[in-house]
Every structure is written in structure tokens, then in C-alpha cells.
Amino acid sequence: MTAMDMIPPATIARLSRYVRTLDDLVADGRTTVSSQDLADGAGIQPALVRRDLSWFGTLGTRGVGYDVATLRSLLGQHVADDRLWPIVIVGAGNLGSALARQFDRNPFRVVAVVDSNPDIVGTMRGSVVVTPQGRLAVTIAEHGALIGVVAVPVEAAQGVCDDLVAAGIRSILSFAPISLTVPPDVQLRTVDLAQELSILAFHESQRGIDPA
Amino acid sequence: MTAMDMIPPATIARLSRYVRTLDDLVADGRTTVSSQDLADGAGIQPALVRRDLSWFGTLGTRGVGYDVATLRSLLGQHVADDRLWPIVIVGAGNLGSALARQFDRNPFRVVAVVDSNPDIVGTMRGSVVVTPQGRLAVTIAEHGALIGVVAVPVEAAQGVCDDLVAAGIRSILSFAPISLTVPPDVQLRTVDLAQELSILAFHESQRGIDPA
DNA sequence: GCGTGTGAACACCTTCACAGCA
DNA sequence: TGCTGTGAAGGTGTTCACACGC
């Protein structure tokens, strides 16, 4: 459709999967790719791949497919992996520590992990040292971080969220399983890990099979 | 609608949020709750709460709302938190270690964390000791685990998945950002942590604001 | 009056199926 | 011939708005 503004959220959510699949193809030396191949890599239907890509213009060649390099480059621009995104993680507990390593790759760079517990300030998390929570605003300004990750207990989540917003953060990824409030110009996404287990358990219990 | 079979996936995904909100209300000593209150707690619209709950029967009282205890109990049955769900985590890296603690609560119990690295076998993760990966099947059988969590590098994910299936696991939660293959009677859910960051970065870059 | 339960409208997302072009 | 791009159809999810019962 070539209406590059207003790309559907569902399409946006799949872009990183396409990028990953394309990177695999590049590594394999492939130069062209069909929607079927991309669909296999992303675990979806070919028609959906074509619909998704059509939002970015007329990219393919009928009878042939898509040019791997061109497509990779175009999607890279949109997923913005041509720049480095400095991110700050609040909470150096188990989850925050894991994310410090997990998120420190690709177009993202974990520039700081902050925590309110003085005992762990100064210890390493991935490639950075844990910073005191009082220095949150300074740290964010210093590194020009635009994305903040909330990995603190539920009780502290809203407060941390407010602090991040006050410090100029525009995008927040929260792992606290509650509904947080942010100003309308700040984008917030929440990942509820326990929810995924609940969904599995729901279906499992529908089978009528008892756990041991 | 009172058609307790075939509850929409979107509704199922929200059940754990309702349960959490109800638990908060119980703690506050509240005995009744309106769809508005539940909506506030879950971060959604009241009409959606009513639609969701209507799938489980006629539960509310017009002009009053829902009985907190009754509703909590009913949803608890469906989310299956009246039983204990033994889960096995494969991969004792940063993520697996975090999940070992994160998932060891509520109706879930982490009964084992397995890893292929002999050097870390025997060390603690949350309340359990890391078990050698070769003992995966035995461990699963021993504890009657039905849910398996895949927290290993992408390259190893499909293999681990196959092992879990072979060991009798019926539900798998994967954190590997690839499309895994499982038999049709095994339910698989994939959490792609990097995808969430990509979505934030996409919108952030649409604003036309450069990272520092 | 107040808040639920729900038909109807709406919005979004995916799949189908095929015309059109290399 | 092979595979894209897309209109049309089908499906799912959410919101509206109001009748109904406490």
C-alpha cells in the first residue's frame, strides 16, 4: 500500500523477526528470498509477510522474490538498528541482571543499571557497574538514554516510572505486572511474564489432566 | 454468554490480571467490586471486563457489582491456581536463573533447573540445585512436571524443545526468539524480549528524535 | 439511580484467491 | 511459470449504548 506512516502495530511487532530471519539468510549467502522463506523463518503465513512488507512499498519482484540485502537494509532503518539505542535498567535484582546482559546487543546498549540497594551498588551487571538510584536522572542525561526498563518489585514500579519520566525518558518497558500511569507522550509497554505461564496452565487444566 | 468452553484467547490472557486485582481488593477488605474498579486495576475498559466475565456465567448483581470472594474463587479455578504447577526450567544462564526465582510463586513451583554446563551443575538457582541436562527426562518424571521453560541460546532451543516433548512435557514457554516446532498436542508460547525493545525503538525513531 | 449483561457497530488482523508482471 | 501485491472475505477483539434488574 506504500503508506509508510501508520503502519499497523501487528506489522511493527513482526519487523524484528523479519530482520533476524534476513540476517540468517545473509549469513548463508542468500541473495533473494520468497515470502514463503520469510514466513518459515518467522513462523507465520506467506500472505501475511507480503501484506506486512507491502506497507513499506513495492519491494519484491514478481516471480522472483525479495532482494535480501535491500530488504534487510530497509527494515533495519525502520527498526532503527542503524543507530545505537542507549538504555537504562532500573532494578539490579535477578531479572534486571539478566536483562542487563540480554538487552546489551544489536542496536541496543545497556549504559546503566541502577538500584536502590546500597549493598549492591558498585557490583557488575553485564558490562556496567550498578549505579545508585539517586543518580538516575544524572545517569540518563549523561548517556542520552531514551529507553528505560523497569525491573523492580511491583510496589516500587510506579515511583520508578515517574522518576524515569521526570528524567526525560520517552519509552518505558516494564516488567511489573500492574497497570502503570505515564503521560500521553511517553510510550509504555508491559511484559507480564507470569501471564504467559497462566495461559499455559489454563489450557493445561482444560485438558482435565492433573499435575502429579 | 455462559459458554464456558471456548473462551476467547484474549480473555484468557487477561484472567491473571483480574486475579491479581482481586487479591489486592481482598487484602484491602473489599467485598464487592464494579467492572470500573476491575478495569482500573487491569488497565482496560469496564465494558471489556464485563464482556470477559460474562463468558463464565452471570456473576454480577446489577446496580451493585461483583462479589470479590466469589469472583476470585471462580477465576482461581480457571487460572488453576488451586493446584500447584511443577515447572522445569532448561538453561541456568542469566535468564534461566532470574526465571527460577520469578516463576517460583503463586500456583507455580520451580522443581528443577537443568543445564548442559557441568561447571554450574550443583550450584543453586532460587530454591533448587542445577541438575545435569542428561537427567532432564528423569527429573521431569520424578516431579510430574507438565510445563517446561526454554531459556537456552537460540541454537540449542529446538533440541531442548524436542527433549522436553520426548520427556512428556505438554506445555512449553520459550524465550528463544525463533519459531520452534512441536507436535500439535503440545502447546507452545514464545516470549520475545528483544521484540518489545524493537517496538519501542520503532516508535521512538518515528518521532524523528536522535539518540544522543 | 446504579452497574451489569449484551446486541450491534466498529476496528483490526489474517487468510483467501487471483490478477499481473518478471 | 513463479511469486508478488492486493481486493475481498472471514475472523477476532473492543467499544458503544442501552435495556434490565437490584
Tab-separated table of C-alpha atoms (C1' of nucleotides) in Angstrom:
chain	number	residue	atom	x	y	z
A	1	MET	CA	0.000	0.000	0.000
A	2	THR	CA	3.034	2.214	0.373
A	3	ALA	CA	1.616	4.336	3.164
A	4	MET	CA	4.690	4.338	5.294
A	5	ASP	CA	3.070	6.331	8.014
A	6	MET	CA	0.522	4.494	10.150
A	7	ILE	CA	1.931	1.023	9.859
A	8	PRO	CA	-0.272	-1.425	11.796
A	9	PRO	CA	1.014	-2.355	15.267
A	10	ALA	CA	0.818	-6.043	14.408
A	11	THR	CA	3.170	-5.474	11.497
A	12	ILE	CA	5.585	-3.438	13.610
A	13	ALA	CA	5.712	-6.221	16.174
A	14	ARG	CA	6.882	-8.656	13.498
A	15	LEU	CA	9.620	-6.492	11.998
A	16	SER	CA	12.363	-7.671	14.322
A	17	ARG	CA	11.558	-11.265	13.394
A	18	TYR	CA	11.950	-10.468	9.720
A	19	VAL	CA	15.231	-8.750	10.437
A	20	ARG	CA	16.533	-11.757	12.308
A	21	THR	CA	15.473	-14.096	9.530
A	22	LEU	CA	17.127	-11.872	6.949
A	23	ASP	CA	20.343	-11.827	8.957
A	24	ASP	CA	20.348	-15.613	8.923
A	25	LEU	CA	19.888	-15.553	5.154
A	26	VAL	CA	22.721	-13.066	4.736
A	27	ALA	CA	24.947	-15.349	6.802
A	28	ASP	CA	24.008	-18.210	4.482
A	29	GLY	CA	24.942	-16.130	1.463
A	30	ARG	CA	21.404	-15.993	0.082
A	31	THR	CA	20.665	-13.009	-2.137
A	32	THR	CA	16.940	-13.398	-2.762
A	33	VAL	CA	14.150	-14.640	-0.577
A	34	SER	CA	10.498	-15.528	-1.134
A	35	SER	CA	7.643	-14.656	1.180
A	36	GLN	CA	7.415	-18.381	1.832
A	37	ASP	CA	11.003	-18.478	3.115
A	38	LEU	CA	10.461	-15.453	5.318
A	39	ALA	CA	7.233	-16.948	6.596
A	40	ASP	CA	9.014	-20.148	7.555
A	41	GLY	CA	11.645	-18.183	9.415
A	42	ALA	CA	9.140	-16.052	11.250
A	43	GLY	CA	6.666	-18.836	11.881
A	44	ILE	CA	3.757	-17.231	10.039
A	45	GLN	CA	1.921	-17.387	6.696
A	46	PRO	CA	3.468	-16.158	3.428
A	47	ALA	CA	0.460	-13.977	2.656
A	48	LEU	CA	0.979	-12.145	5.919
A	49	VAL	CA	4.614	-11.499	5.097
A	50	ARG	CA	3.641	-9.973	1.776
A	51	ARG	CA	0.941	-7.858	3.381
A	52	ASP	CA	3.384	-6.643	6.030
A	53	LEU	CA	6.109	-5.765	3.550
A	54	SER	CA	3.674	-4.034	1.217
A	55	TRP	CA	3.317	-1.263	3.816
A	56	PHE	CA	6.878	-0.243	3.080
A	57	GLY	CA	6.482	-0.016	-0.676
A	58	THR	CA	6.704	-2.296	-3.673
A	59	LEU	CA	9.757	-4.218	-2.645
A	60	GLY	CA	9.600	-7.572	-4.343
A	61	THR	CA	9.979	-8.818	-7.866
A	62	ARG	CA	7.138	-10.962	-9.160
A	63	GLY	CA	8.261	-14.447	-9.997
A	64	VAL	CA	11.483	-13.965	-8.032
A	65	GLY	CA	11.034	-12.670	-4.515
A	66	TYR	CA	12.772	-10.028	-2.457
A	67	ASP	CA	16.372	-8.907	-2.546
A	68	VAL	CA	17.831	-9.908	0.810
A	69	ALA	CA	20.282	-7.025	1.167
A	70	THR	CA	17.815	-4.343	0.098
A	71	LEU	CA	15.063	-5.628	2.325
A	72	ARG	CA	17.400	-6.044	5.288
A	73	SER	CA	18.597	-2.510	4.910
A	74	LEU	CA	15.125	-1.051	4.552
A	75	LEU	CA	13.700	-2.858	7.555
A	76	GLY	CA	16.837	-2.028	9.519
A	77	GLN	CA	16.085	1.638	9.019
A	78	HIS	CA	12.609	1.221	10.413
A	79	VAL	CA	13.546	-0.994	13.298
A	80	ALA	CA	16.213	1.659	13.754
A	81	ASP	CA	19.136	-0.686	14.102
A	82	ASP	CA	21.347	1.659	12.154
A	83	ARG	CA	21.776	3.610	15.356
A	84	LEU	CA	22.720	2.615	18.867
A	85	TRP	CA	19.989	2.888	21.459
A	86	PRO	CA	21.289	3.575	24.940
A	87	ILE	CA	19.022	2.002	27.535
A	88	VAL	CA	18.875	2.245	31.310
A	89	ILE	CA	17.709	-0.619	33.501
A	90	VAL	CA	16.232	0.137	36.904
A	91	GLY	CA	16.494	-2.761	39.316
A	92	ALA	CA	19.553	-4.984	39.596
A	93	GLY	CA	17.747	-7.989	41.012
A	94	ASN	CA	17.629	-11.324	39.226
A	95	LEU	CA	15.545	-10.069	36.364
A	96	GLY	CA	17.349	-6.759	35.953
A	97	SER	CA	20.694	-8.563	35.946
A	98	ALA	CA	19.536	-10.987	33.294
A	99	LEU	CA	18.168	-8.178	31.156
A	100	ALA	CA	21.410	-6.219	31.525
A	101	ARG	CA	23.079	-8.951	29.513
A	102	GLN	CA	20.094	-9.928	27.362
A	103	PHE	CA	19.491	-6.392	26.120
A	104	ASP	CA	23.121	-5.434	25.578
A	105	ARG	CA	23.301	-6.374	21.928
A	106	ASN	CA	22.279	-5.478	18.422
A	107	PRO	CA	21.060	-1.907	18.193
A	108	PHE	CA	20.723	-1.643	21.964
A	109	ARG	CA	23.362	-0.773	24.507
A	110	VAL	CA	22.811	-1.065	28.238
A	111	VAL	CA	24.520	2.062	29.508
A	112	ALA	CA	23.481	1.781	33.135
A	113	VAL	CA	21.858	-0.448	35.723
A	114	VAL	CA	20.642	1.416	38.786
A	115	ASP	CA	19.439	0.047	42.103
A	116	SER	CA	18.242	1.436	45.406
A	117	ASN	CA	20.138	-1.105	47.485
A	118	PRO	CA	23.498	0.428	48.541
A	119	ASP	CA	24.924	-3.039	49.173
A	120	ILE	CA	24.923	-3.981	45.507
A	121	VAL	CA	25.838	-0.575	44.119
A	122	GLY	CA	29.271	-0.911	42.595
A	123	THR	CA	28.949	-4.555	41.619
A	124	MET	CA	28.952	-5.564	37.949
A	125	ARG	CA	25.930	-6.377	35.807
A	126	GLY	CA	26.949	-7.404	32.328
A	127	SER	CA	29.371	-4.737	31.187
A	128	VAL	CA	28.304	-1.982	33.570
A	129	VAL	CA	28.592	-1.180	37.241
A	130	VAL	CA	25.433	-0.799	39.329
A	131	THR	CA	24.744	2.897	39.933
A	132	PRO	CA	22.857	4.307	42.947
A	133	GLN	CA	19.212	5.053	42.194
A	134	GLY	CA	19.665	8.644	43.346
A	135	ARG	CA	21.858	9.207	40.327
A	136	LEU	CA	19.177	8.018	37.909
A	137	ALA	CA	18.472	11.416	36.337
A	138	VAL	CA	22.145	12.288	36.023
A	139	THR	CA	22.948	8.928	34.501
A	140	ILE	CA	20.170	9.206	31.951
A	141	ALA	CA	21.256	12.689	30.942
A	142	GLU	CA	24.905	11.644	30.762
A	143	HIS	CA	24.279	8.831	28.317
A	144	GLY	CA	21.332	10.355	26.492
A	145	ALA	CA	19.236	7.296	27.207
A	146	LEU	CA	15.745	7.382	25.685
A	147	ILE	CA	14.540	3.952	26.753
A	148	GLY	CA	14.131	2.814	30.339
A	149	VAL	CA	13.471	-0.684	31.633
A	150	VAL	CA	11.599	-1.198	34.897
A	151	ALA	CA	12.707	-4.379	36.670
A	152	VAL	CA	11.799	-3.573	40.259
A	153	PRO	CA	9.144	-5.065	42.590
A	154	VAL	CA	5.528	-4.036	41.901
A	155	GLU	CA	5.379	-1.654	44.862
A	156	ALA	CA	8.252	0.414	43.514
A	157	ALA	CA	7.275	0.320	39.847
A	158	GLN	CA	5.086	3.424	39.609
A	159	GLY	CA	7.627	5.502	41.501
A	160	VAL	CA	10.455	4.390	39.251
A	161	CYS	CA	8.257	5.030	36.244
A	162	ASP	CA	7.647	8.605	37.432
A	163	ASP	CA	11.356	9.112	38.023
A	164	LEU	CA	12.166	7.908	34.523
A	165	VAL	CA	9.613	10.264	33.014
A	166	ALA	CA	10.905	13.158	35.127
A	167	ALA	CA	14.403	12.384	33.876
A	168	GLY	CA	13.284	12.723	30.275
A	169	ILE	CA	12.778	9.094	29.272
A	170	ARG	CA	10.257	8.767	26.427
A	171	SER	CA	9.884	4.993	26.203
A	172	ILE	CA	9.463	2.553	29.054
A	173	LEU	CA	9.477	-1.228	29.117
A	174	SER	CA	8.032	-2.508	32.368
A	175	PHE	CA	8.191	-5.990	33.826
A	176	ALA	CA	5.972	-5.122	36.770
A	177	PRO	CA	2.615	-6.879	36.436
A	178	ILE	CA	0.490	-3.814	37.141
A	179	SER	CA	-1.083	-1.044	35.150
A	180	LEU	CA	1.277	1.939	35.276
A	181	THR	CA	0.387	5.546	34.528
A	182	VAL	CA	2.527	7.700	32.254
A	183	PRO	CA	1.946	10.984	30.387
A	184	PRO	CA	0.424	10.557	26.923
A	185	ASP	CA	3.665	11.422	25.138
A	186	VAL	CA	5.549	8.616	26.875
A	187	GLN	CA	5.168	5.166	25.396
A	188	LEU	CA	4.829	2.300	27.818
A	189	ARG	CA	4.925	-1.416	27.143
A	190	THR	CA	4.421	-4.023	29.818
A	191	VAL	CA	5.699	-7.585	29.734
A	192	ASP	CA	3.895	-9.841	32.164
A	193	LEU	CA	5.959	-13.000	32.471
A	194	ALA	CA	3.600	-14.712	34.888
A	195	GLN	CA	0.724	-14.154	32.484
A	196	GLU	CA	2.325	-16.466	29.950
A	197	LEU	CA	2.556	-19.259	32.498
A	198	SER	CA	-1.057	-18.663	33.484
A	199	ILE	CA	-2.186	-19.049	29.911
A	200	LEU	CA	-0.349	-22.353	29.626
A	201	ALA	CA	-1.803	-23.517	32.939
A	202	PHE	CA	-5.306	-22.516	31.865
A	203	HIS	CA	-5.186	-24.675	28.773
A	204	GLU	CA	-3.416	-27.454	30.586
A	205	SER	CA	-6.134	-27.592	33.210
A	206	GLN	CA	-8.774	-27.628	30.471
A	207	ARG	CA	-7.360	-30.958	29.376
A	208	GLY	CA	-8.531	-32.430	32.618
A	209	ILE	CA	-5.118	-33.771	33.397
A	210	ASP	CA	-3.969	-33.356	36.964
A	211	PRO	CA	-0.433	-32.394	37.828
A	212	ALA	CA	1.263	-35.169	39.768
B	1	MET	CA	-22.879	-15.749	27.387
B	2	THR	CA	-22.199	-18.602	29.768
B	3	ALA	CA	-20.437	-20.799	27.254
B	4	MET	CA	-17.599	-21.848	29.471
B	5	ASP	CA	-15.964	-23.852	26.780
B	6	MET	CA	-14.223	-21.916	24.022
B	7	ILE	CA	-13.311	-18.819	25.960
B	8	PRO	CA	-11.551	-16.327	23.670
B	9	PRO	CA	-7.747	-16.289	23.945
B	10	ALA	CA	-7.770	-12.556	24.602
B	11	THR	CA	-9.995	-13.119	27.614
B	12	ILE	CA	-7.821	-15.948	28.909
B	13	ALA	CA	-4.759	-13.731	28.670
B	14	ARG	CA	-6.390	-11.200	30.976
B	15	LEU	CA	-7.535	-13.627	33.665
B	16	SER	CA	-4.351	-13.490	35.706
B	17	ARG	CA	-4.618	-9.707	35.798
B	18	TYR	CA	-8.128	-9.925	37.186
B	19	VAL	CA	-6.965	-12.417	39.772
B	20	ARG	CA	-4.174	-10.129	40.892
B	21	THR	CA	-6.525	-7.166	41.132
B	22	LEU	CA	-8.987	-9.229	43.125
B	23	ASP	CA	-6.241	-10.320	45.510
B	24	ASP	CA	-5.418	-6.670	46.126
B	25	LEU	CA	-9.087	-5.974	46.855
B	26	VAL	CA	-9.271	-8.908	49.247
B	27	ALA	CA	-6.218	-7.563	51.054
B	28	ASP	CA	-7.977	-4.208	51.351
B	29	GLY	CA	-11.019	-5.882	52.842
B	30	ARG	CA	-13.307	-5.017	49.933
B	31	THR	CA	-16.256	-7.336	49.461
B	32	THR	CA	-17.757	-6.054	46.222
B	33	VAL	CA	-16.199	-4.612	43.104
B	34	SER	CA	-17.517	-2.891	39.984
B	35	SER	CA	-16.333	-3.509	36.457
B	36	GLN	CA	-14.931	0.022	36.631
B	37	ASP	CA	-12.734	-0.891	39.611
B	38	LEU	CA	-11.526	-4.057	37.951
B	39	ALA	CA	-10.863	-2.140	34.754
B	40	ASP	CA	-8.741	0.385	36.631
B	41	GLY	CA	-6.746	-2.406	38.226
B	42	ALA	CA	-6.202	-4.214	34.970
B	43	GLY	CA	-5.650	-1.102	32.883
B	44	ILE	CA	-8.513	-1.684	30.473
B	45	GLN	CA	-12.110	-0.562	29.810
B	46	PRO	CA	-15.021	-1.546	32.066
B	47	ALA	CA	-17.069	-2.851	29.151
B	48	LEU	CA	-14.281	-5.279	28.342
B	49	VAL	CA	-14.215	-6.549	31.903
B	50	ARG	CA	-17.953	-7.235	31.781
B	51	ARG	CA	-17.637	-8.955	28.412
B	52	ASP	CA	-14.772	-11.106	29.702
B	53	LEU	CA	-16.550	-12.115	32.888
B	54	SER	CA	-19.780	-12.855	31.060
B	55	TRP	CA	-18.093	-15.881	29.485
B	56	PHE	CA	-18.039	-17.516	32.901
B	57	GLY	CA	-21.712	-17.011	33.666
B	58	THR	CA	-23.936	-14.338	35.153
B	59	LEU	CA	-21.701	-13.333	38.004
B	60	GLY	CA	-22.579	-9.767	38.901
B	61	THR	CA	-25.507	-8.051	40.546
B	62	ARG	CA	-26.992	-5.142	38.616
B	63	GLY	CA	-26.636	-1.907	40.449
B	64	VAL	CA	-24.061	-3.419	42.793
B	65	GLY	CA	-21.174	-5.163	41.068
B	66	TYR	CA	-19.383	-8.436	41.664
B	67	ASP	CA	-18.728	-10.278	44.906
B	68	VAL	CA	-14.975	-10.223	45.382
B	69	ALA	CA	-14.623	-13.586	47.117
B	70	THR	CA	-16.914	-15.437	44.722
B	71	LEU	CA	-15.268	-13.981	41.657
B	72	ARG	CA	-11.775	-14.613	42.979
B	73	SER	CA	-12.623	-18.210	43.668
B	74	LEU	CA	-14.232	-18.787	40.296
B	75	LEU	CA	-11.393	-17.246	38.303
B	76	GLY	CA	-8.899	-19.065	40.506
B	77	GLN	CA	-10.391	-22.342	39.376
B	78	HIS	CA	-9.937	-21.413	35.748
B	79	VAL	CA	-6.470	-19.984	36.068
B	80	ALA	CA	-5.918	-23.203	38.003
B	81	ASP	CA	-4.258	-21.653	40.999
B	82	ASP	CA	-5.992	-24.087	43.298
B	83	ARG	CA	-3.316	-26.559	42.408
B	84	LEU	CA	0.457	-26.418	42.334
B	85	TRP	CA	2.065	-26.500	38.919
B	86	PRO	CA	5.538	-28.030	38.908
B	87	ILE	CA	7.689	-26.448	36.227
B	88	VAL	CA	11.127	-27.260	34.871
B	89	ILE	CA	13.488	-24.613	33.565
B	90	VAL	CA	16.097	-25.567	30.986
B	91	GLY	CA	19.073	-23.228	30.952
B	92	ALA	CA	20.677	-21.816	34.085
B	93	GLY	CA	22.168	-18.743	32.437
B	94	ASN	CA	21.206	-15.228	33.417
B	95	LEU	CA	17.660	-15.502	32.173
B	96	GLY	CA	17.036	-19.012	33.451
B	97	SER	CA	18.365	-18.027	36.871
B	98	ALA	CA	16.100	-14.997	37.028
B	99	LEU	CA	13.095	-17.057	35.952
B	100	ALA	CA	13.897	-19.719	38.554
B	101	ARG	CA	13.063	-17.141	41.203
B	102	GLN	CA	10.469	-15.190	39.235
B	103	PHE	CA	8.360	-18.245	38.474
B	104	ASP	CA	8.637	-19.879	41.882
B	105	ARG	CA	5.488	-18.418	43.376
B	106	ASN	CA	1.720	-18.469	43.353
B	107	PRO	CA	0.379	-21.600	41.714
B	108	PHE	CA	3.752	-22.401	40.168
B	109	ARG	CA	6.653	-24.235	41.698
B	110	VAL	CA	10.063	-24.455	40.057
B	111	VAL	CA	11.030	-28.054	40.754
B	112	ALA	CA	14.190	-28.127	38.684
B	113	VAL	CA	16.672	-26.063	36.710
B	114	VAL	CA	18.777	-28.083	34.314
B	115	ASP	CA	21.847	-27.031	32.368
B	116	SER	CA	24.295	-28.646	29.985
B	117	ASN	CA	27.334	-26.967	31.519
B	118	PRO	CA	28.908	-29.361	34.067
B	119	ASP	CA	30.664	-26.448	35.781
B	120	ILE	CA	27.458	-24.937	37.082
B	121	VAL	CA	25.631	-28.188	37.820
B	122	GLY	CA	25.242	-28.394	41.555
B	123	THR	CA	25.048	-24.639	42.160
B	124	MET	CA	21.839	-23.088	43.483
B	125	ARG	CA	19.190	-21.293	41.453
B	126	GLY	CA	16.451	-19.946	43.685
B	127	SER	CA	15.450	-22.868	45.872
B	128	VAL	CA	16.775	-25.669	43.666
B	129	VAL	CA	20.106	-27.099	42.645
B	130	VAL	CA	21.107	-27.109	38.981
B	131	THR	CA	20.649	-30.598	37.540
B	132	PRO	CA	22.636	-32.043	34.610
B	133	GLN	CA	20.761	-31.825	31.315
B	134	GLY	CA	21.161	-35.567	30.794
B	135	ARG	CA	18.833	-36.101	33.714
B	136	LEU	CA	16.085	-33.951	32.155
B	137	ALA	CA	13.661	-36.794	31.434
B	138	VAL	CA	14.201	-38.412	34.831
B	139	THR	CA	13.736	-35.104	36.612
B	140	ILE	CA	10.526	-34.344	34.755
B	141	ALA	CA	9.115	-37.768	35.528
B	142	GLU	CA	10.176	-37.548	39.160
B	143	HIS	CA	8.351	-34.284	39.797
B	144	GLY	CA	5.483	-34.825	37.389
B	145	ALA	CA	6.260	-31.527	35.691
B	146	LEU	CA	3.877	-30.582	32.885
B	147	ILE	CA	5.289	-27.189	31.982
B	148	GLY	CA	8.791	-26.595	30.658
B	149	VAL	CA	10.596	-23.291	30.193
B	150	VAL	CA	13.240	-22.917	27.490
B	151	ALA	CA	15.917	-20.401	28.495
B	152	VAL	CA	18.846	-21.541	26.384
B	153	PRO	CA	20.624	-19.919	23.412
B	154	VAL	CA	18.755	-19.995	20.081
B	155	GLU	CA	20.953	-22.717	18.622
B	156	ALA	CA	20.023	-25.127	21.399
B	157	ALA	CA	16.348	-24.222	21.655
B	158	GLN	CA	14.834	-26.676	19.173
B	159	GLY	CA	16.826	-29.552	20.617
B	160	VAL	CA	15.752	-28.737	24.154
B	161	CYS	CA	12.204	-28.397	22.937
B	162	ASP	CA	12.348	-31.859	21.408
B	163	ASP	CA	13.805	-33.276	24.608
B	164	LEU	CA	11.021	-31.738	26.660
B	165	VAL	CA	8.396	-33.194	24.363
B	166	ALA	CA	10.061	-36.594	24.443
B	167	ALA	CA	10.041	-36.428	28.244
B	168	GLY	CA	6.290	-35.925	28.256
B	169	ILE	CA	6.028	-32.148	28.696
B	170	ARG	CA	2.755	-30.827	27.269
B	171	SER	CA	3.269	-27.068	27.619
B	172	ILE	CA	6.364	-25.091	26.731
B	173	LEU	CA	7.262	-21.476	27.328
B	174	SER	CA	10.184	-20.449	25.167
B	175	PHE	CA	12.371	-17.368	25.423
B	176	ALA	CA	14.310	-18.192	22.284
B	177	PRO	CA	13.486	-15.717	19.522
B	178	ILE	CA	12.879	-18.313	16.835
B	179	SER	CA	9.966	-20.307	15.511
B	180	LEU	CA	10.061	-23.706	17.209
B	181	THR	CA	8.317	-26.852	16.025
B	182	VAL	CA	6.288	-29.027	18.374
B	183	PRO	CA	3.682	-31.758	17.885
B	184	PRO	CA	0.101	-30.442	17.622
B	185	ASP	CA	-0.864	-31.703	21.074
B	186	VAL	CA	1.902	-29.696	22.757
B	187	GLN	CA	1.180	-26.058	23.430
B	188	LEU	CA	3.986	-23.633	22.825
B	189	ARG	CA	4.210	-19.976	23.726
B	190	THR	CA	7.153	-17.785	22.825
B	191	VAL	CA	8.219	-14.627	24.629
B	192	ASP	CA	10.482	-12.456	22.542
B	193	LEU	CA	12.043	-9.930	24.896
B	194	ALA	CA	14.045	-8.139	22.216
B	195	GLN	CA	10.882	-7.640	20.184
B	196	GLU	CA	9.458	-5.376	22.851
B	197	LEU	CA	12.513	-3.159	22.732
B	198	SER	CA	12.321	-3.091	18.940
B	199	ILE	CA	8.747	-1.875	19.074
B	200	LEU	CA	9.710	0.935	21.429
B	201	ALA	CA	12.662	1.849	19.218
B	202	PHE	CA	10.483	1.844	16.118
B	203	HIS	CA	8.088	4.389	17.544
B	204	GLU	CA	10.895	6.380	19.095
B	205	SER	CA	12.624	6.694	15.754
B	206	GLN	CA	9.344	7.745	14.143
B	207	ARG	CA	9.408	10.811	16.361
B	208	GLY	CA	12.458	11.954	14.485
B	209	ILE	CA	14.442	12.371	17.647
B	210	ASP	CA	18.004	11.108	17.533
B	211	PRO	CA	19.545	9.244	20.413
B	212	ALA	CA	22.398	11.240	21.897
C	1	DG	C1'	-30.153	5.683	40.452
C	2	DC	C1'	-26.559	2.459	39.515
C	3	DG	C1'	-23.963	-1.018	37.346
C	4	DT	C1'	-24.456	-5.402	34.864
C	5	DG	C1'	-25.186	-8.095	30.561
C	6	DT	C1'	-25.331	-7.926	25.709
C	7	DG	C1'	-26.894	-6.862	20.730
C	8	DA	C1'	-24.989	-4.159	17.363
C	9	DA	C1'	-21.429	-1.437	15.434
C	10	DC	C1'	-16.853	-0.797	14.731
C	11	DA	C1'	-11.972	-1.587	14.212
C	12	DC	C1'	-8.334	-4.517	13.422
C	13	DC	C1'	-5.967	-8.547	11.708
C	14	DT	C1'	-5.365	-12.558	8.881
C	15	DT	C1'	-6.328	-15.541	5.106
C	16	DC	C1'	-8.010	-16.442	0.536
C	17	DA	C1'	-7.560	-16.260	-4.087
C	18	DC	C1'	-6.204	-14.358	-8.138
C	19	DA	C1'	-4.756	-10.725	-11.433
C	20	DG	C1'	-0.482	-9.020	-13.012
C	21	DC	C1'	4.213	-8.849	-14.009
C	22	DA	C1'	9.148	-10.551	-14.398
D	1	DT	C1'	5.935	-20.480	-14.887
D	2	DG	C1'	6.611	-18.453	-10.273
D	3	DC	C1'	5.862	-15.247	-6.853
D	4	DT	C1'	4.347	-10.681	-5.656
D	5	DG	C1'	0.700	-7.251	-4.464
D	6	DT	C1'	-3.891	-6.699	-3.115
D	7	DG	C1'	-9.240	-6.646	-3.294
D	8	DA	C1'	-12.446	-9.170	-0.912
D	9	DA	C1'	-13.876	-12.218	2.658
D	10	DG	C1'	-13.667	-14.068	7.129
D	11	DG	C1'	-12.433	-13.906	11.889
D	12	DT	C1'	-11.346	-11.903	16.228
D	13	DG	C1'	-11.356	-8.332	19.607
D	14	DT	C1'	-13.130	-3.998	21.560
D	15	DT	C1'	-16.303	-0.314	22.254
D	16	DC	C1'	-20.907	1.672	22.206
D	17	DA	C1'	-25.114	2.233	24.113
D	18	DC	C1'	-28.998	0.799	26.328
D	19	DA	C1'	-32.465	-2.443	28.283
D	20	DC	C1'	-32.860	-4.775	32.540
D	21	DG	C1'	-32.894	-5.752	37.404
D	22	DC	C1'	-31.423	-4.589	42.080
